[in-house]
Structure formats: structure tokens, C-alpha cells
XYZ file of C-alpha atoms in Angstrom:
366
model
C -34.649 -32.396 -13.490
C -32.168 -32.544 -12.329
C -29.759 -29.132 -11.089
C -26.090 -28.706 -11.018
C -24.670 -26.490 -8.666
C -20.998 -25.628 -9.385
C -20.232 -25.635 -5.102
C -19.934 -28.636 -3.836
C -22.499 -29.910 -0.994
C -22.500 -26.910 2.138
C -20.637 -29.453 4.818
C -17.462 -29.716 1.927
C -18.093 -26.185 0.977
C -17.686 -24.636 4.254
C -15.206 -27.724 5.694
C -13.051 -26.073 3.288
C -13.031 -22.740 3.634
C -12.949 -22.994 7.060
C -9.841 -24.916 6.967
C -8.201 -23.370 4.270
C -9.049 -19.656 5.848
C -7.238 -20.481 9.267
C -3.878 -22.204 7.500
C -4.328 -18.952 5.966
C -4.719 -16.773 8.798
C -2.019 -18.881 10.682
C 1.255 -18.711 7.938
C -0.130 -14.703 7.881
C 0.555 -14.293 11.678
C 3.648 -16.296 11.609
C 5.460 -14.331 8.877
C 3.431 -10.758 10.261
C 6.098 -11.674 13.555
C 9.056 -13.009 12.135
C 9.220 -9.994 9.581
C 8.440 -7.266 12.044
C 11.572 -8.718 14.714
C 13.724 -8.458 11.665
C 12.611 -5.115 11.367
C 12.386 -3.464 14.487
C 16.059 -5.384 15.146
C 16.964 -2.288 12.701
C 15.039 0.429 13.727
C 14.881 0.407 16.867
C 18.268 1.730 17.395
C 17.221 4.571 15.430
C 13.741 5.166 17.312
C 15.465 5.392 20.585
C 18.667 7.358 19.860
C 15.879 10.753 19.871
C 15.803 11.662 23.474
C 13.184 11.052 25.628
C 12.372 7.576 22.846
C 11.561 4.702 24.986
C 9.392 1.945 24.818
C 6.307 3.803 23.951
C 7.848 5.252 20.724
C 9.026 1.430 19.801
C 5.229 -0.083 19.957
C 4.030 2.415 18.421
C 6.261 2.131 15.638
C 4.918 -1.522 15.458
C 1.284 -0.577 15.332
C 2.411 1.709 12.606
C 5.040 -1.381 10.551
C 2.818 -4.044 11.543
C -0.144 -3.006 8.766
C 2.363 -2.462 5.969
C 3.921 -5.733 6.760
C 0.403 -7.573 7.088
C -1.007 -5.729 3.420
C 2.381 -7.321 1.458
C 1.879 -10.898 2.744
C -1.112 -11.327 2.501
C -1.361 -12.634 -0.726
C 1.676 -15.285 0.158
C -0.219 -16.280 2.833
C -3.348 -17.096 0.979
C -1.391 -19.206 -1.716
C 0.693 -20.758 1.443
C -2.643 -21.807 2.646
C -4.515 -22.680 -0.167
C -1.230 -25.534 -0.814
C -1.208 -26.656 3.211
C -4.913 -27.204 2.356
C -4.526 -28.785 -0.922
C -2.042 -30.999 0.453
C -3.446 -31.578 3.144
C -6.769 -32.963 1.612
C -5.249 -34.775 -1.204
C -2.554 -37.375 1.449
C -6.170 -38.430 3.445
C -7.845 -38.412 -0.103
C -10.194 -36.358 0.361
C -9.465 -34.873 -2.862
C -9.691 -38.615 -4.489
C -13.200 -38.921 -3.015
C -14.527 -35.358 -4.256
C -13.625 -36.210 -7.675
C -14.936 -39.838 -7.570
C -18.015 -37.882 -7.018
C -18.067 -36.219 -10.155
C -16.788 -32.776 -9.051
C -14.414 -31.318 -11.515
C -11.427 -29.629 -10.328
C -13.151 -25.975 -10.513
C -16.258 -27.469 -8.536
C -13.361 -28.950 -5.839
C -12.136 -24.716 -5.473
C -14.869 -23.236 -5.783
C -14.614 -23.133 -1.900
C -11.696 -20.966 -1.773
C -11.941 -19.243 -4.423
C -14.741 -17.929 -2.979
C -12.884 -17.650 0.705
C -10.729 -15.788 -1.148
C -12.692 -13.166 -3.123
C -13.793 -12.511 1.289
C -10.644 -12.101 1.694
C -9.590 -9.676 -1.035
C -12.765 -7.379 -0.322
C -11.471 -7.353 3.333
C -7.724 -6.214 2.250
C -8.699 -3.543 0.107
C -10.934 -1.934 2.350
C -7.700 -2.598 5.348
C -5.756 -1.236 2.879
C -7.695 1.754 2.725
C -8.575 2.804 5.835
C -5.465 1.674 8.114
C -2.857 0.932 5.722
C -2.641 4.244 4.238
C -3.094 6.132 6.884
C -0.324 3.957 8.905
C 2.183 4.539 5.753
C 1.352 8.483 5.834
C 1.996 8.555 9.264
C 5.111 6.540 9.458
C 6.387 8.840 6.782
C 5.851 11.855 7.895
C 7.536 10.333 11.729
C 11.170 8.697 9.696
C 11.479 12.154 8.336
C 11.677 13.768 11.476
C 14.102 11.047 12.914
C 11.262 9.447 15.194
C 10.958 13.355 16.444
C 7.851 14.569 18.506
C 4.974 12.484 16.356
C 2.947 14.969 13.602
C -0.571 15.034 14.165
C -2.952 15.422 11.183
C -3.043 11.888 9.696
C -2.041 11.846 6.012
C -1.714 15.386 5.010
C 1.419 15.930 3.605
C 4.613 17.079 5.429
C 7.843 19.099 3.852
C 7.121 20.446 1.244
C 9.178 23.056 0.063
C 7.999 25.584 -3.295
C 9.895 28.025 -5.042
C 8.680 31.453 -5.536
C 11.128 33.043 -7.984
C 14.594 33.450 -6.495
C 12.974 32.358 -3.035
C 12.519 29.239 -0.934
C 9.636 28.037 0.762
C 9.250 25.154 2.735
C 6.177 24.217 4.863
C 5.847 21.389 7.434
C 2.421 20.513 7.386
C -0.106 20.903 5.334
C -3.906 20.639 5.229
C -6.966 20.908 3.363
C -7.388 21.225 -0.792
C -7.956 24.461 -2.655
C -8.767 28.008 -0.929
C -8.959 25.323 1.783
C -4.993 25.017 1.661
C -3.872 25.454 5.655
C -0.601 25.357 5.710
C 2.326 24.925 9.307
C 5.172 25.716 10.346
C 6.190 27.651 7.411
C 9.584 28.563 6.667
C 10.997 31.467 3.925
C 14.141 32.086 2.138
C 14.373 35.003 1.144
C 17.852 35.495 -1.909
C 18.206 37.378 -4.593
C 21.056 36.642 -7.052
C 21.161 33.506 -5.295
C 21.973 34.502 -1.828
C 20.239 34.763 1.132
C 19.352 37.805 2.711
C 16.766 36.827 5.287
C 14.933 33.954 6.835
C 11.057 34.372 7.041
C 10.188 32.344 9.731
C 5.759 31.453 11.160
C 3.922 28.866 12.432
C 0.568 29.283 10.087
C -0.890 30.534 7.501
C -3.685 30.523 4.770
C -5.117 32.085 1.141
C -5.492 35.262 0.937
C -7.780 37.286 -0.586
C -6.582 39.175 -2.444
C -3.416 36.447 -3.803
C -0.682 35.259 -2.256
C -0.023 33.720 1.193
C -1.017 34.919 5.225
C 0.855 34.130 6.930
C 1.516 34.799 11.314
C 2.604 35.220 13.621
C 5.822 36.063 11.250
C 9.674 36.755 12.299
C 12.655 38.011 10.773
C 16.333 37.020 10.635
C 17.982 39.478 7.778
C 20.867 37.313 7.676
C 23.446 40.862 7.443
C 22.864 42.445 10.620
C 22.026 39.209 12.016
C 18.834 40.126 14.371
C 15.197 39.040 14.582
C 11.798 41.369 13.883
C 9.046 40.401 15.372
C 6.438 40.578 11.621
C 2.713 39.627 12.284
C 0.618 39.014 9.349
C 2.405 39.191 6.300
C 1.452 38.153 2.346
C 4.658 35.899 1.095
C 3.997 33.796 -2.095
C 1.997 36.078 -4.262
C 2.888 33.287 -7.434
C 1.938 29.938 -5.591
C -0.714 27.506 -6.326
C -2.893 26.037 -3.646
C -1.943 22.595 -6.117
C 2.010 23.417 -5.548
C 1.334 23.200 -2.639
C -1.060 19.780 -2.103
C 0.211 18.168 -5.038
C 4.079 18.844 -5.303
C 4.725 15.931 -3.245
C 1.528 12.768 -3.467
C 2.950 9.241 -2.106
C 0.434 7.377 -3.488
C 0.762 5.010 -0.912
C -0.308 6.988 1.727
C -3.556 7.768 0.042
C -6.831 5.862 0.415
C -8.397 4.932 -3.502
C -11.114 7.925 -2.948
C -7.678 10.598 -2.094
C -5.666 9.333 -4.402
C -8.429 9.143 -7.277
C -9.042 13.215 -6.475
C -5.080 13.790 -6.071
C -5.234 12.357 -9.575
C -7.919 14.180 -11.058
C -6.128 18.268 -9.371
C -2.534 17.321 -11.546
C -4.816 16.611 -14.064
C -6.315 20.547 -14.319
C -2.714 21.466 -13.657
C -1.345 19.561 -16.167
C 0.903 17.885 -14.370
C 1.705 14.144 -15.146
C -0.599 11.321 -13.533
C 0.883 7.908 -14.959
C 2.445 6.733 -12.728
C 0.024 7.099 -9.881
C -2.599 6.316 -12.272
C -1.111 3.217 -12.364
C -1.032 3.246 -8.379
C -4.615 3.631 -8.022
C -5.458 0.466 -10.655
C -2.827 -1.600 -8.500
C -5.068 -0.572 -5.410
C -8.314 -2.627 -6.655
C -6.161 -5.709 -8.360
C -3.618 -6.082 -5.579
C -6.447 -7.436 -3.014
C -7.616 -9.388 -5.974
C -4.559 -10.880 -6.767
C -5.910 -13.086 -3.365
C -7.560 -14.945 -5.441
C -5.471 -15.765 -7.870
C -4.096 -17.936 -5.749
C -6.323 -21.166 -5.023
C -5.724 -21.402 -9.379
C -2.171 -21.030 -9.044
C -1.691 -23.567 -5.710
C -4.220 -25.804 -7.198
C -1.885 -27.452 -8.132
C -0.558 -29.783 -5.616
C -4.542 -31.033 -5.303
C -4.498 -33.259 -8.119
C -2.099 -36.021 -8.586
C -1.927 -38.728 -6.983
C -0.225 -38.347 -3.122
C 1.447 -41.704 -3.224
C 3.339 -41.174 -6.644
C 5.781 -39.644 -4.545
C 5.596 -36.054 -6.952
C 3.446 -34.499 -3.737
C 5.638 -32.105 -2.431
C 7.081 -31.545 -6.412
C 4.187 -30.076 -6.618
C 3.332 -27.758 -3.819
C 7.330 -26.319 -5.285
C 5.548 -25.532 -8.232
C 2.483 -24.030 -7.436
C 4.860 -21.740 -4.779
C 7.016 -20.677 -7.717
C 3.747 -19.998 -9.639
C 2.873 -17.981 -6.592
C 6.601 -16.356 -6.680
C 6.678 -16.027 -10.292
C 3.442 -13.897 -10.386
C 4.875 -11.325 -7.603
C 8.305 -11.001 -9.107
C 5.779 -9.670 -12.510
C 3.625 -7.503 -10.382
C 6.640 -6.072 -9.032
C 8.227 -5.281 -13.270
C 4.740 -4.292 -14.666
C 4.160 -1.756 -11.290
C 7.659 -0.677 -12.076
C 7.745 -0.192 -15.579
C 4.575 1.572 -15.366
C 5.883 4.335 -13.317
C 8.648 4.704 -15.342
C 6.266 5.146 -18.326
C 6.521 2.354 -20.428
C 3.616 0.647 -19.476
C 0.505 2.348 -19.921
C -1.435 2.708 -15.997
C -4.000 0.106 -17.048
C -1.818 -2.782 -18.273
C 1.071 -2.076 -15.634
C -1.376 -2.493 -12.644
C -3.724 -5.337 -14.810
C -1.470 -7.406 -17.204
C 0.042 -9.646 -14.669
C -2.970 -10.488 -13.464
C -5.181 -11.578 -16.494
C -1.791 -13.290 -17.431
C -1.484 -15.526 -14.327
C -4.652 -16.308 -14.241
C -4.716 -17.381 -17.806
C -1.804 -19.789 -17.042
C -3.721 -21.189 -13.160
C -6.270 -21.488 -15.525
C -4.472 -23.745 -17.982
C -2.702 -26.139 -15.236
C -5.801 -26.454 -13.839
C -7.611 -27.677 -16.740
C -3.981 -29.344 -17.227
C -4.693 -31.510 -14.175
C -8.296 -32.504 -14.977
C -6.839 -34.286 -17.863
């Protein structure tokens, strides 16, 4: 009994997959080179404006910014790689040969779909392990105007908390719960809205009896204009650990697991999590969008190249890809505003354009 394979021959599958991946990553490299150069033109002045910064800091910025650009434009590179691959095969009548051998449109695209699935897996791991850390570090660095680069990448930074009339500013926070550690603490002691004193300390941790044990502390009396060394003191007795660790959760600067844990902590604290849940789902749907690109760009594969409509078909494929990116960003923005449920905000564009791609593919086959 003859078996029907979803893929073309092994040789053809490897040939198409290699051609697709080479074009995809060549396009990605070109985009990263151009976009990083343009971005550096606008940021290099701010980086070098800080005293002591030089070429090393510029290259440090490039190392943190390139992963963000790669993450953002990888799906678009997959789209262009698909279109370039299929246009080349169409012009060389290779698609006609594959169709003439009895392969369906889905079988012709199968090697590209498998290769794009591999790209999606690589994209997820890259985003989770590299992009999240680079984003967290770059955000901290920009908050200090490209000054001394903060250590402890991925930790929260520059968090403000209110304790009655008092304000507490923490430069850097590590850990969670009772294991939370504070660094660079500044307490603005206010009475009736008037600033009475400023207390500064280098380190802080959770006190056994509640509050935060900070030290070595120095208190500046505003009225007298004098400094007093206090050693270790307890501040913020009514401030909970989650007020520090969950004061500002940046979804882009957290890995999938860290963001999931932050959402659970926020939920336990009774705080809203809908926007972050949408971002959590998007950490899965975003990389998986690479699998859509062969479907959306497949319109360039079918049709006779001699008809003169090959360029039009390529433009239609790019237009479908652009429409997906616009719809994806719009849905995510609506999710952040609370207009869309988190799951719908992350997955609706993917499912919609999957159906559109399938409809175009089936129509092309007919």
C-alpha cells in the first residue's frame, strides 16, 4: 500500500529549508545593521554626554540594543525570507515542477513551515534568556542617563513607595517576599506635606518585627541643616515587601517564568494583572508568529511568473504580513487598556491571520 507523505522528498525539503533560512537570516542581519546604525545616531550623543563615557559605553549600548532589534524584526525577516525564497523558485519554474509531480500547496510549503517552527523555538529561547535581561539592564542604564551601569541585571530599580506622609525611594531591589533586599534607600520624612528630614542608607532588609532595617543610615535635618549618623534603624513599618517588588513590573524586562511569578504575586496582593497577563501570552504568540509568515507569503509561490503578476503577488504577501503586525500591536494595546481579554489580545491576530493565510493558500491552489 502506497503511503502519502506530507513533505516532498528529503532532498527537496533540505534544499527549500536551507534556502529559506539563509535568506531569512541574511535579511535579519541587514535590517539589524541598518536599524542599529540609525538608532546609534540618535543615542550616541546622550551616551557620550555623561562624563567618562567613551567607545566602551557605546559598544555596551549596542550589545544591549541589538537583541531588542533582533526580537522585534525576526518575524518580519521570516516573511521576507519566505517571499524571496518562493519568488526565486517560481521564477525558476521549480514550483511548477513540484505541483506537476502531484504535490499540494501545503506539501510545497511544508519544509518552510517546519523551518519557521524551528525559528519560533529559537526566538522564544532568545527572548527569554537574552532579550529580557538586556531590556532590564538597558532600562536601568537609561534611568541613570547612561551613568554607572547597574549591576544585578533584571532587578527592579528606582522604585517609589508611600508610607503615610513619608516617601521612600529605593535605587535597586533584589529578591522576593521576606528575602527582599534593598539598595540605595532614601526616606523623605514629611509632616503635613512639609519636608522635615531626609534619611539615606546603603542597604536594607526585612526586620523580624516588621518594617525595614536599613543602615548605615544618615539623617539630614532640613531645618537645622545638619547630618546625623544613626547606624541601623527601622523604617516603613507598614510597607509590605510586594509594595517594593511589585511597584513597577516591566513585562519586557522579565522572562516568561519571572513574569508568571510576578503576576501570581500581584494577584495574591489583590492588584490588577490583566495587562501583564496579555504580555505573558504574547511571549508565546509573538515568537510563534514566525510560523504564520510562510502562509502569508505563500501567495508569491503560486501563479505563472511569466504573467507579469509575480511582483504584485509579492506585494500582496508583504501587505498581509504588515497587516498582521499592525493588528497584533493594536490588539496588545487594547489588552493593556483592558478593552480585550488577555488571551484574546495575544492570540486573536494570530488565529485570524492563520485563517486568512489558509484561505489565500486554498484559493491559490484552486
